[in-house]
mmCIF file of C-alpha atoms in Angstrom:
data_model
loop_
_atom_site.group_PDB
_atom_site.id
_atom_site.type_symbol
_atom_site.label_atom_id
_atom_site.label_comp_id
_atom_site.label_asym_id
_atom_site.label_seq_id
_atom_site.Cartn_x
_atom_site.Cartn_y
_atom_site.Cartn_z
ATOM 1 C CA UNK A 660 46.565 69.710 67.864
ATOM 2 C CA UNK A 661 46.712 73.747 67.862
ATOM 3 C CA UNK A 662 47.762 74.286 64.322
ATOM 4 C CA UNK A 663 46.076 73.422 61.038
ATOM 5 C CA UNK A 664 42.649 70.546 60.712
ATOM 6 C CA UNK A 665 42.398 68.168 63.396
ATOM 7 C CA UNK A 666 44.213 64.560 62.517
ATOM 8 C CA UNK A 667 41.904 62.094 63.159
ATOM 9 C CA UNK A 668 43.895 59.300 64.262
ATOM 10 C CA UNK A 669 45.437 61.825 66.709
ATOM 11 C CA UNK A 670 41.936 62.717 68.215
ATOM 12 C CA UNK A 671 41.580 58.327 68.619
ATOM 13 C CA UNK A 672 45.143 58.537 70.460
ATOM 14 C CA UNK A 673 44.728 61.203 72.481
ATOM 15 C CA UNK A 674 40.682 61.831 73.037
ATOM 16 C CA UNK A 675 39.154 58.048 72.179
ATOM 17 C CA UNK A 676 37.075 56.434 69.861
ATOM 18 C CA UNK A 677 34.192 58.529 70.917
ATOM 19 C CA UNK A 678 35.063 61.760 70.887
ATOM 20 C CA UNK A 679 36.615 60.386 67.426
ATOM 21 C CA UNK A 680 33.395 59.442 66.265
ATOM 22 C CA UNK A 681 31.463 62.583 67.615
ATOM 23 C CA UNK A 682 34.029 64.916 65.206
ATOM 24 C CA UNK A 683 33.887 62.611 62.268
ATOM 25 C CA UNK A 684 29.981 62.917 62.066
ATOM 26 C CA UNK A 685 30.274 67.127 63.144
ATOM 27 C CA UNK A 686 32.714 67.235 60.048
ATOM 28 C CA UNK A 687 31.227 65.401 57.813
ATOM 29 C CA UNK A 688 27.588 66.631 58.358
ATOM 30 C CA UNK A 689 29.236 70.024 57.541
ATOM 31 C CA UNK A 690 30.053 69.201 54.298
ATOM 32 C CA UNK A 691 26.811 67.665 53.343
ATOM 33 C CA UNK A 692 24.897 70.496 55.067
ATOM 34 C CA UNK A 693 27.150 73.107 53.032
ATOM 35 C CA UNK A 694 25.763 71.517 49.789
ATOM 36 C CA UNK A 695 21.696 71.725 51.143
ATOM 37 C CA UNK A 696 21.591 68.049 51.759
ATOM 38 C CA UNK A 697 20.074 66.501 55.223
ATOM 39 C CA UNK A 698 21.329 62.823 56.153
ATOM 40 C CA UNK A 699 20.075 62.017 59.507
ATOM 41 C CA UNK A 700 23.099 61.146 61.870
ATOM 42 C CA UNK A 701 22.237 57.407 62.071
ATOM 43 C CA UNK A 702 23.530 56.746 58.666
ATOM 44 C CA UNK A 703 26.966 58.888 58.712
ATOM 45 C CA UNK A 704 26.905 56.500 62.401
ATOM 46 C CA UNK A 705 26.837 53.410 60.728
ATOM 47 C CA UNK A 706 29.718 53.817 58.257
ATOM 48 C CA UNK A 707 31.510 55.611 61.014
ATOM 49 C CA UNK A 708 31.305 52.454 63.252
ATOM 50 C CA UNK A 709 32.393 50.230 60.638
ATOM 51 C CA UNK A 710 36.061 52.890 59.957
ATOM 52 C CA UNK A 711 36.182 51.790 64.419
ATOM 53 C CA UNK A 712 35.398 48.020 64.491
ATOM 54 C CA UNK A 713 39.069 46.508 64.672
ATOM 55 C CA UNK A 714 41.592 46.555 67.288
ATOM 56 C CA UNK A 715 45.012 45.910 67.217
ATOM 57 C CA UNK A 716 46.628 44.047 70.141
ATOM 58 C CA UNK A 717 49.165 45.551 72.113
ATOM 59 C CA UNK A 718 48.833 43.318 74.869
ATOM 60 C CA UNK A 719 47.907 39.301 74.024
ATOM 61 C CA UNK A 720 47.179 38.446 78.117
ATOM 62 C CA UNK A 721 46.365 34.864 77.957
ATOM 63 C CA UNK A 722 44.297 34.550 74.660
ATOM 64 C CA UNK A 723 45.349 33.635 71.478
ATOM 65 C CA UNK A 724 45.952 36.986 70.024
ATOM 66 C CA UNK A 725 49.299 37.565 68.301
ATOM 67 C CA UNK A 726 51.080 41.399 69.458
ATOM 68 C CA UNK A 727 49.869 43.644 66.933
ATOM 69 C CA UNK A 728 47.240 41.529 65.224
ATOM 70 C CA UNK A 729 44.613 43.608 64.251
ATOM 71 C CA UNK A 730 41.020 42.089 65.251
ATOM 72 C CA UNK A 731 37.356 42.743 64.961
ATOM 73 C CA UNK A 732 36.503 44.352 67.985
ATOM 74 C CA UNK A 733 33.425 41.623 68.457
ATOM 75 C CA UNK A 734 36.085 38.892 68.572
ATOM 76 C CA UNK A 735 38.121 40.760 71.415
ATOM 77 C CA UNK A 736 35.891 41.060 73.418
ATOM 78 C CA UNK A 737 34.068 37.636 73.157
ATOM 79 C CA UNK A 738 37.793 36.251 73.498
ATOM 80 C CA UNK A 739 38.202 38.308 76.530
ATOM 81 C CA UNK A 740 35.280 37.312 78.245
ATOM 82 C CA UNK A 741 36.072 33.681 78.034
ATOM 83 C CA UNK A 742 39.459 34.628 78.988
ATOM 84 C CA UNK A 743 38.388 36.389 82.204
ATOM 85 C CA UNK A 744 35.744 33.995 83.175
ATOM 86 C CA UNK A 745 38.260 31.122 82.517
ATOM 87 C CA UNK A 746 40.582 33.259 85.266
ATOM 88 C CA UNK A 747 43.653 34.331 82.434
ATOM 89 C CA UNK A 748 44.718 37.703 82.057
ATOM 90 C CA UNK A 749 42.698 39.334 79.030
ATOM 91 C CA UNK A 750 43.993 40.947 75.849
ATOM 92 C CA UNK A 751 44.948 44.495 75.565
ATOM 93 C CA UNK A 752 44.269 46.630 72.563
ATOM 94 C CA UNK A 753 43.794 49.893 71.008
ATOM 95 C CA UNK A 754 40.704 50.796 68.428
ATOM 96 C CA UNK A 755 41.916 50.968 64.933
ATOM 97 C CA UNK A 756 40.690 54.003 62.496
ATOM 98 C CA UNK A 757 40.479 52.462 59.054
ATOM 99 C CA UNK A 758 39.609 54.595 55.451
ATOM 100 C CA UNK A 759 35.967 53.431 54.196
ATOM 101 C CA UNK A 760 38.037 51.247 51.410
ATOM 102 C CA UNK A 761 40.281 49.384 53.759
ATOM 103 C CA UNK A 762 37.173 48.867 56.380
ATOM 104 C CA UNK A 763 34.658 47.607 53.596
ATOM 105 C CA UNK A 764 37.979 45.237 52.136
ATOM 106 C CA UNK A 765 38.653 43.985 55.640
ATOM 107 C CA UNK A 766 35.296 42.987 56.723
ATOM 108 C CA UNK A 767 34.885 39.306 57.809
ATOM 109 C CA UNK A 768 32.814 38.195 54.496
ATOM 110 C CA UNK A 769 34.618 37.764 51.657
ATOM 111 C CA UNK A 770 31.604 37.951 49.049
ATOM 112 C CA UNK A 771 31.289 41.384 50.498
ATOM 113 C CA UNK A 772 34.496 42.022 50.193
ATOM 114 C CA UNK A 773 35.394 41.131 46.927
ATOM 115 C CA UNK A 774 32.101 43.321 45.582
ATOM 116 C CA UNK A 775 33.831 46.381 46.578
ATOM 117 C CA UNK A 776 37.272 46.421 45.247
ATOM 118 C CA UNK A 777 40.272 44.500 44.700
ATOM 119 C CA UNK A 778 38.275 41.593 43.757
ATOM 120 C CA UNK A 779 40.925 39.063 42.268
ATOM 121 C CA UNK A 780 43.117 39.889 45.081
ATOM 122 C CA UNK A 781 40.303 39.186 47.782
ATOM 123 C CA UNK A 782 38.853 36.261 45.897
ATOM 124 C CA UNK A 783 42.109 34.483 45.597
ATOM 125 C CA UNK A 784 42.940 35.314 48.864
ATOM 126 C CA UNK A 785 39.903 33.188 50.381
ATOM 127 C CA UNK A 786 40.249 30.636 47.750
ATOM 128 C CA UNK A 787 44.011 29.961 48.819
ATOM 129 C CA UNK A 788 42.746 29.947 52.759
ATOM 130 C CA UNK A 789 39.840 27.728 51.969
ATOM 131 C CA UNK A 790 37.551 30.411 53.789
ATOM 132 C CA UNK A 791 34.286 29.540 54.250
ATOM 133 C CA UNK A 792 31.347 32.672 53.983
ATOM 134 C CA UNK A 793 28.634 32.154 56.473
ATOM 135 C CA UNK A 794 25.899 34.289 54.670
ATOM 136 C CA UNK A 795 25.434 36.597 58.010
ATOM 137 C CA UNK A 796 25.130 39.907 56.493
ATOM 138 C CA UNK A 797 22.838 42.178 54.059
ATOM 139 C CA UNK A 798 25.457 42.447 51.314
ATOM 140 C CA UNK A 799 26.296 39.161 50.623
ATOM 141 C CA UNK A 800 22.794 37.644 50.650
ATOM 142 C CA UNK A 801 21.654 40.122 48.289
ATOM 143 C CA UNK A 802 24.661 39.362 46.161
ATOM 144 C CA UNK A 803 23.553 35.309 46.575
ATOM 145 C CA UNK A 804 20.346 36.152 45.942
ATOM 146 C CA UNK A 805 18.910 35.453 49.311
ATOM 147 C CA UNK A 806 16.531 36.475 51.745
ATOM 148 C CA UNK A 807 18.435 39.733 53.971
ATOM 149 C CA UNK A 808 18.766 38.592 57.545
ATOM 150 C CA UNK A 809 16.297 41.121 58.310
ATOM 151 C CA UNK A 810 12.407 41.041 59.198
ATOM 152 C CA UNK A 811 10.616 37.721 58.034
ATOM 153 C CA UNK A 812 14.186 37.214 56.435
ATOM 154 C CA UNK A 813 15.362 36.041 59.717
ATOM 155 C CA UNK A 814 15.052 32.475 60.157
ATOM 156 C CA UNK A 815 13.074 32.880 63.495
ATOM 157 C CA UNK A 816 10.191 34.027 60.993
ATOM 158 C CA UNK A 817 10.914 32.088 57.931
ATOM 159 C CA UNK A 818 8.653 29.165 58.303
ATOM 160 C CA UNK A 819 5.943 31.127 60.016
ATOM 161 C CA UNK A 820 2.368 31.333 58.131
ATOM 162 C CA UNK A 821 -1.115 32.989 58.787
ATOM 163 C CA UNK A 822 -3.727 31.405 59.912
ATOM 164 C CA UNK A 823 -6.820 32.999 58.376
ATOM 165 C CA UNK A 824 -9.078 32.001 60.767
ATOM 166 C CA UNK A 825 -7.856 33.557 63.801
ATOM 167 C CA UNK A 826 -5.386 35.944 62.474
ATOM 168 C CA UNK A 827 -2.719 34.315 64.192
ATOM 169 C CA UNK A 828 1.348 33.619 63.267
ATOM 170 C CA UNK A 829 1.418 29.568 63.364
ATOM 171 C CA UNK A 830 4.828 28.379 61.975
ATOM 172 C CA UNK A 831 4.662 24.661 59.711
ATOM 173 C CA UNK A 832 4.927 22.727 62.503
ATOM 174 C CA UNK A 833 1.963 23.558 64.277
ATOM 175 C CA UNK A 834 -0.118 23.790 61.227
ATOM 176 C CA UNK A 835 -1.455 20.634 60.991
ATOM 177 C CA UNK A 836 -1.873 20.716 64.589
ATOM 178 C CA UNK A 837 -4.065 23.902 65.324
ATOM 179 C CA UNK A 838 -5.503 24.563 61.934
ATOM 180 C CA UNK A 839 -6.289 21.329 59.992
#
């Protein structure tokens, strides 16, 4: 790592996904800051954690990984929680660095997916597997034309209401209760 720019996927190997994502925002903040534009870190952040969220398994333990399966890292480690508190040996695996294209092809939604690129491909794809999209992200509910899973988009606050008289949330169920 002496000669020439830095190889990212040699800083993952070598120095982790941290000090990965740590040069990734330093380098790409340079570029942007070259031109006279600010972005605060937390969006550069975001897409960076996306390029970092699968794993590929070098080690299956006793879960139902597959050797060299590549994962979301949510799943592993949900599957190796069960996996340890069930007493089996949990997965091993090494973080993944994928291009923005691959990581916003390979997400877990299809709608979101297939809005990107590739779209034939990725909509036959899920149409072959019979996939199923749960609606659990910004993208595709915007696409479907629904409420963001954000705010009073969140179903927690979706059915709650103001009562005028004491300027309190009430949600339909107690309505008729407390302000009939």
């Amino acid at each position: 790592m002496t000669e020439g720019s830095a190889d990212p996927h040699e800083i993952l190997e070598i120095l982790g996904p941290t000090a990965l994502q740590e040069f990734l925002l330093s380098e790409i903040q340079k570029v942007y800051r070259m031109q006279g534009v600010t972005i605060n870190d937390k969006h550069i952040e975001v897409i960076i954690s996306q390029m970092l969220r699968k794993v590929r398994i070098s080690d299956p333990g006793d879960t139902e990984f597959f050797w060299g399966e590549q994962i979301e890292r949510k799943s592993f480690m949900l599957e190796n929680e069960r996996i340890i508190e069930a007493g089996g040996k949990p997965a091993e695996g090494e973080p993944i660095l994928l291009g923005i294209t691959k990581a916003s092809i390979e997400t877990e939604s299809f709608i979101s997916a297939a809005s990107f690129q590739e779209t034939t491909r990725v909509l036959t794809d899920a149409s072959t597997l019979g996939k199923i999209d749960d609606l659990t992200g910004f993208k595709e509910n915007v696409i479907m034309g629904h409420l963001i899973p954000a705010g009073t988009g969140l179903p927690l606050y979706r059915n709650l209401k103001i009562d005028t008289f004491g300027n309190e949330f009430v949600s339909d169920d107690d309505t008729d209760e407390e302000v009939g």
